[in-house]
Amino acid sequence: MATVLICRRFPRLSRVTTFSTTAKHKAEGKSSKSKQIKEENPETANSGTESAATIQLLNPLGYRVLYNPSAYTKSRAASQQHTARNRGQALDGTFTSPSTMQVQLSFSATQALPPVRNAKSAPLPKQSIPVHLSTAQTKEELEKGKTELHNSKEDPREFQKGRPEYRSLSYDKSEPVETLTLEEGDWILQSVALCKDHQSPGTITDSFCKLSRLPAEQHEAILSEPRFNMLCHSAVRNIGLFGTSDLINVLKACVRLAVPPTHSLLNACENEFCRRVWDMNLDQLLLVADCWRCLERSVPSYLSILFSYANMHWKDLTLPQFVQLLYIIGEGRRAPVDLTQKVESTILKYMDSFTLEEVGAVCLGLFKSLSGISDHVMRKIADRVSLQMEHMSTYALVNVLKMLRYTRMDHLPLLKELGKVIPARIPAINIQGIMHISLSCSALHYFDEGILSAVAMCLPSKVTYCRSKDAAKFLWSFGCLDYEPPNEKEFYSSLIEQMHRKLHEFRKFPEHLLTGLLGLAFVKRFPEELIDFAFRDEFVQKTRSSKYELKKDLFTLSKSVEIECPGYQGSLLPPQICKEITEMVLNFAEQEIYVRPEIVEATSLLESVLGGPEYVKNHMILPHTRSSDLEIHLATDGRPIPFNLQDAVAHTKLKDIGVSLTDDLMTQLIKGKVNRQSPMEVEDDARAPSQGEARTPCAEGRAACSSGVFITDNGLPVEPKSGHYLEPSRSLGLVHQPRRVKLAVQVSNRNHYCYCSKRLLGLHCLKRRQLRQLGYVVVELPFWEWFPLLKRTRLEKLSYLHYKVFDPALRIRGA
């Protein structure tokens, strides 16, 4: 029993919040001997204005915390019901409990953190927050802790229980072995010491196999035993004399004994197996690769040779061999490029024969190795899953969702079926499984209130199991889909509080803090302490060393705080960094955004409607939102106001004016200017007798506007002349600027909305909210209206734009 005192000082708070933790550990199995392990302390910040998070261990002896990420519960009943539909092969619906020492940590706050809106977050609790496990912990709490535990090595191997063929391809941890007594083990070690230089490979193999059958709690002692080291040295000296089967048995014994992955014996075994690859069969090669995975040893050379072997014998692969190979590819985090096409064809070949767990294993292997597959193959997988989802374990289903997310596949039947099946399962799923479900919905822009509501209702009770990544992804998912659940106060306060608890993790994973803060900003929540931490020089420097591009996220968050939180007094990005990112964003926009056909067409036609390029500007009003706007200024009486001097001048310089060479003009060119009126002004005067007449599309007494078409005095309809406008300096040099309404015209597309809906995504909700806060009236050309119009006549498009821009309701809203 140990007591841990955690003192945490958060940014902008002078007080210290104290956490007390009592950790209790319990060994499962035949023995309860504890192992001592040190807790990794969070990085301690400097004093003063820097945030501080310190952990002081009082009597740390015997204290142990085991961290097992990511678990999913599996439906036993569903698997049993589906037995007949999977070719008579029963799938075990339970997970193997890790035979390790487990400890459950539960946080109980005496004061819940309220939802944080506007500039400042609510203060952290002033009272000490006990973090402990009671000795009178109920059975229900223990069971809840078990559902959150997950063995990252064992759970992905559940598919191997579905077919007996996997027993020859993989290491079976559940295979029964007769336990060896301590006396027998000591006798074997004594024999090793006596005959250390005269043992045959068979005897060495037998010694390893027998010692691996000792009780699990004795394995650590065996590994530190000098006589065991003698046995290992004997094996290394004679390794070339071992038969392949004996060498595999030695490796399996190392798995049971949990030999460290860097052990010298394993170095020798890897070299020997690499040498023997071409003399082994595929079952043996896959079994050895599986043992390396169980030992958590990286063996890139062996895997490269294995993949080459598999490539040469691809046509001979059986279904279990293929699935096991994909599992190995995924766990090795590397995919051979030359196998991609063969993998796709084999998936299609066995699609109807896979069990549902094997479908999940295939997807997980592809996802972990970042192997892209064609839309056609992914759609086939999704088709299969959508028809049988109710019989699929949650773990396998989540693996399919990961691959669906990776390929950006919009498979509506699967998503609709997900909305029917998954909400009822949510309370029984581990926190990381829930995170992947909500993240898949947001990544695919798929809004299902049933799923999100179920997630939100169960999350506060599970939030203390969230890693920093999980909390950030939940905030991002809900913010991206712009969804505030019925329990929004409890939901957001619990996640923000967990973000504070995990503050030390963000130093190592800065991307997670920005992900969470952006998700909060989308729904207008700005926790001041976390934002201040994110903009400190120390953290900004860490973002620069991240493998992800985080500058744009910092920029978006910084500018959002400036606009929406005028009372914020914390750190912000330095102006030089903001300038650098702004230039980068604008350069990208000029190459990729402003030139999009639907935007170019809208800009050109609006210039025609309004009278020239000085009346409309295609740019980013808010560069941090990374999308363009068509800005227009109108007087309160509806007249367009010229303001875009720069584009108008550029347009004038490029325009062929077509001035006639008269005698007066030749005289001016030869003898000098005798008339103050320039040739351009002469030409303009000839074209437009009145500035008001030329500049006002709907001026009284000259022309009436109807459906975007101008009606002249003689009653004939004509289109407005886009090239007909005055010199910008004259138009813009007005002494008295009229009151104006600033329009921000949004040319939207499907990526601005949730899938198959008119629900705006969080980033674009944020943008429009901030535009309104800056005094703009937002006018949208929604894609469901504008894109079909692009194929219609010019007059129809002009009529539509005229209606949008000159709607009287806009002037009322902007007044």
Steps between C-alpha positions, in 0.01 A plus 500: 500500500641837409382857513572740217473874550447684173538877511390677184511874435318608189569808291361829629418346836707568810339233710612138512254216461595184684417152382547200726524157345490165667589221260405143560634217287385145479658208316274266305585130479661265746733751663470857625865591526535868410761658279645841568473760232562871494233736383605729222485853634354773286748754383538770763465853375697798625365714777368849456268555213565156356249224572610244754394139536691292751453155645653417833520130584467426870619149575500386135602143579245250379313758295419395146282639226443297187373693202319299238351721228198445284242235569176400346241262634379227277146370481511128580136450411540665162798284415321184604192588298715549193681166525295333231549792263878475520548155351440322827808647669425627848656827607575545865322811615727573791839659531788341682556685824859614526679296764671806635468702815219749455411823673199716442528874546179693554477877538219657700482877504328674786400774260417448134649747255219697334490549123749757381378765262629833379841609615554339836467148624345432834752473784631163596368346821647653812460191716735209506388237254536148632622249244487160657374149493301406805574168662124451505477541126187341367488216255332727245793744514747216450305373204492849352876520537542172315298622204739794464810277496635375172805301402625662184688183407218253559178670392598546134555121490140407574443395140742209559241327718265458207690227313715208619748571218634801688655272763783415262542862388505684832609469858207385712536646844197308625648163406497287819841406640581287801645720772853415611578497872771719647701193596497373143604840373789515744611151395503609130708807579740290703542265203572801279773614739660156509488435124518849361755413229366158408128551435352395169253726311220258593587521869522879488162519330347266758642713784350820356160339449488359853615820669234696312240285677594638842233716671477846342606676818832313488593611150663826602719319751596239239614767254737647757634157597870454400438137409228608254753734339730199461220322315453801270873513424498132416209557259678791331822296456315207343220686320611386156460137608135535601234352280239751383228348720730509805591861431131593474432323832779702664342819367157398631656428840646852495148635442365312803791618714456863377866530405588870442493589129863614504636175651814362330331163445229668292767679294652164412159345428405783263822468302456124473136522390593760235759253369250213490197672348525335163522155662182547706136471400253790521329366813834502684590845371169646616528328838848645557377847397213462746745412779702811426179701536424337835853586615451860378823479306545698180637274225493701173757279326308183575171654389653619171613147421163360607317739268728405213429134568125565513517696176657203322247252642195727490281265299549230763374711793202355681239727657642467856854558371386814318321647804793414728738665253291818500500493879882479497519781244284720722685425823829568324363838385641453154341390175698363205406712198527210256229306686229768484331380184523137608347583838199663334437207265528252788256699715247482220572130452425412864245773577204264542705244693644732766349488846395841623793502744735433209350793311584715802853357513557573131389860547715547809805363320446738210436794732805446721731463201343806329422288197263671265249287315271586213150635552367189328654262757406719796143518374485122480615476861245761607225318311578179688509673838185705449300180440631314809599775743273383781697173518840668500703565813550865586877460481486370141243764404721781631788365290281525191407857595870587529561386143183670379630820659843455344361451149236776544234262377145637504305177541154610606348150560778418748467835676124466530535148638760631745238740632266208567751260657759699691306734740377209713855364525665828600469458882687167485781617270837612628579871482741466209251299299245775557758758395564322170126481429444872557821587314388292201170689490677837502770396251230386258291813583213269591257638755290247691344647811423156642866399497631832630238524773581147622870588506438824691279337762750228593822700470501698830505177703790366292694821444777420748605212274564743214853555383584850381439377146156362584380818670626711209335280237166508682509880511601517135230256387215681672634842400554396140139381473383808694304288746427597857338203676213519752753463785734758348598659834612173655645372172724797430598570860615140553711503185656840576583381848664189354702721264634679808593167658687395189683828457840332536423267207450794265868585528571174322196509273431869429269415211242358742466824696441701183252241373297529819514878518388540139210265564401718793538819297260365237226494765607833653686371804836649592663366821741778586763300690539240225512768230762695691707180530468433124636843404801504729837501329595162646193330356520681165857374463380144565243531222781583258670169575180299456464265206171677422453845345357694794566863403163541330319361803683741729410785266131405486479476876691824561290712265178345630593599853582855386159539333274318743673563833577873525559470874764227469828605669713189447769412248445530126705414197770758422408733208794376294375140511147614410639694204701200383200265518270756334734526202516123476122466510445777243756351262320168522165670441624672183609165358222272623190691618449825307535311170220251562249517213195566718678792671647646181158489333329666796765776513473576128122511501483717812732749330248512217208544736667772707688688229865399517781339702516792744165388644593142594811345650583129495720446807517360851340742743606263777816318385500278809181331379675390178213567260423788266233769501360735240481834676244761387411838650151648460362834607191496720292587194631193317759667276831313458797687645839465327779401739732256321747754361790259456318249279328777306834667416650167396198433281525846341868459415433170329197628313529604133360852521488555125557882489469661155799696369355851443685819404466631857644180644797505257567864597501409868737209439744713296491840674394402851177499690288807422180364648476372855257234393674170425416287195345244731279766652402622156404146405316452826311825453395388156374172639340615825359851533432457871684317772176421676344366182799282416551370849148431622343191347160596634520883481167676467421657161760295314443128545287259696634167622291193448630148562859605448429660159507876443207665326603807300287805427380350176383185680758263355666257741879498501765343723720733706840580348765356725772716342316828539618685811667824600859546601529350849669804654205720408243251627681430821609853583171596659522742789194365676477121505136388509377261764548154366407136544793264455405169341712185527378273222577133566527265202452178692566141398416158634805492726354786703206285611431171670461207262166494317365790705483879522661505844803730496826362641662655806782690326255676267261575786796664674586700190150636445461580868822700497410680177176617659689606811723717277197667345455300181171369367554144379341413167529142382493354152426145620639224285160339453385821327815640342658187352193406289480865381853480360356293217220747428496817291690814588179700551370243750823522699493880493140502616584266790798708613303824476231350723761388754691828518215751486263326737359786717516276807879516485503877547270466798728238659806714435351824625 
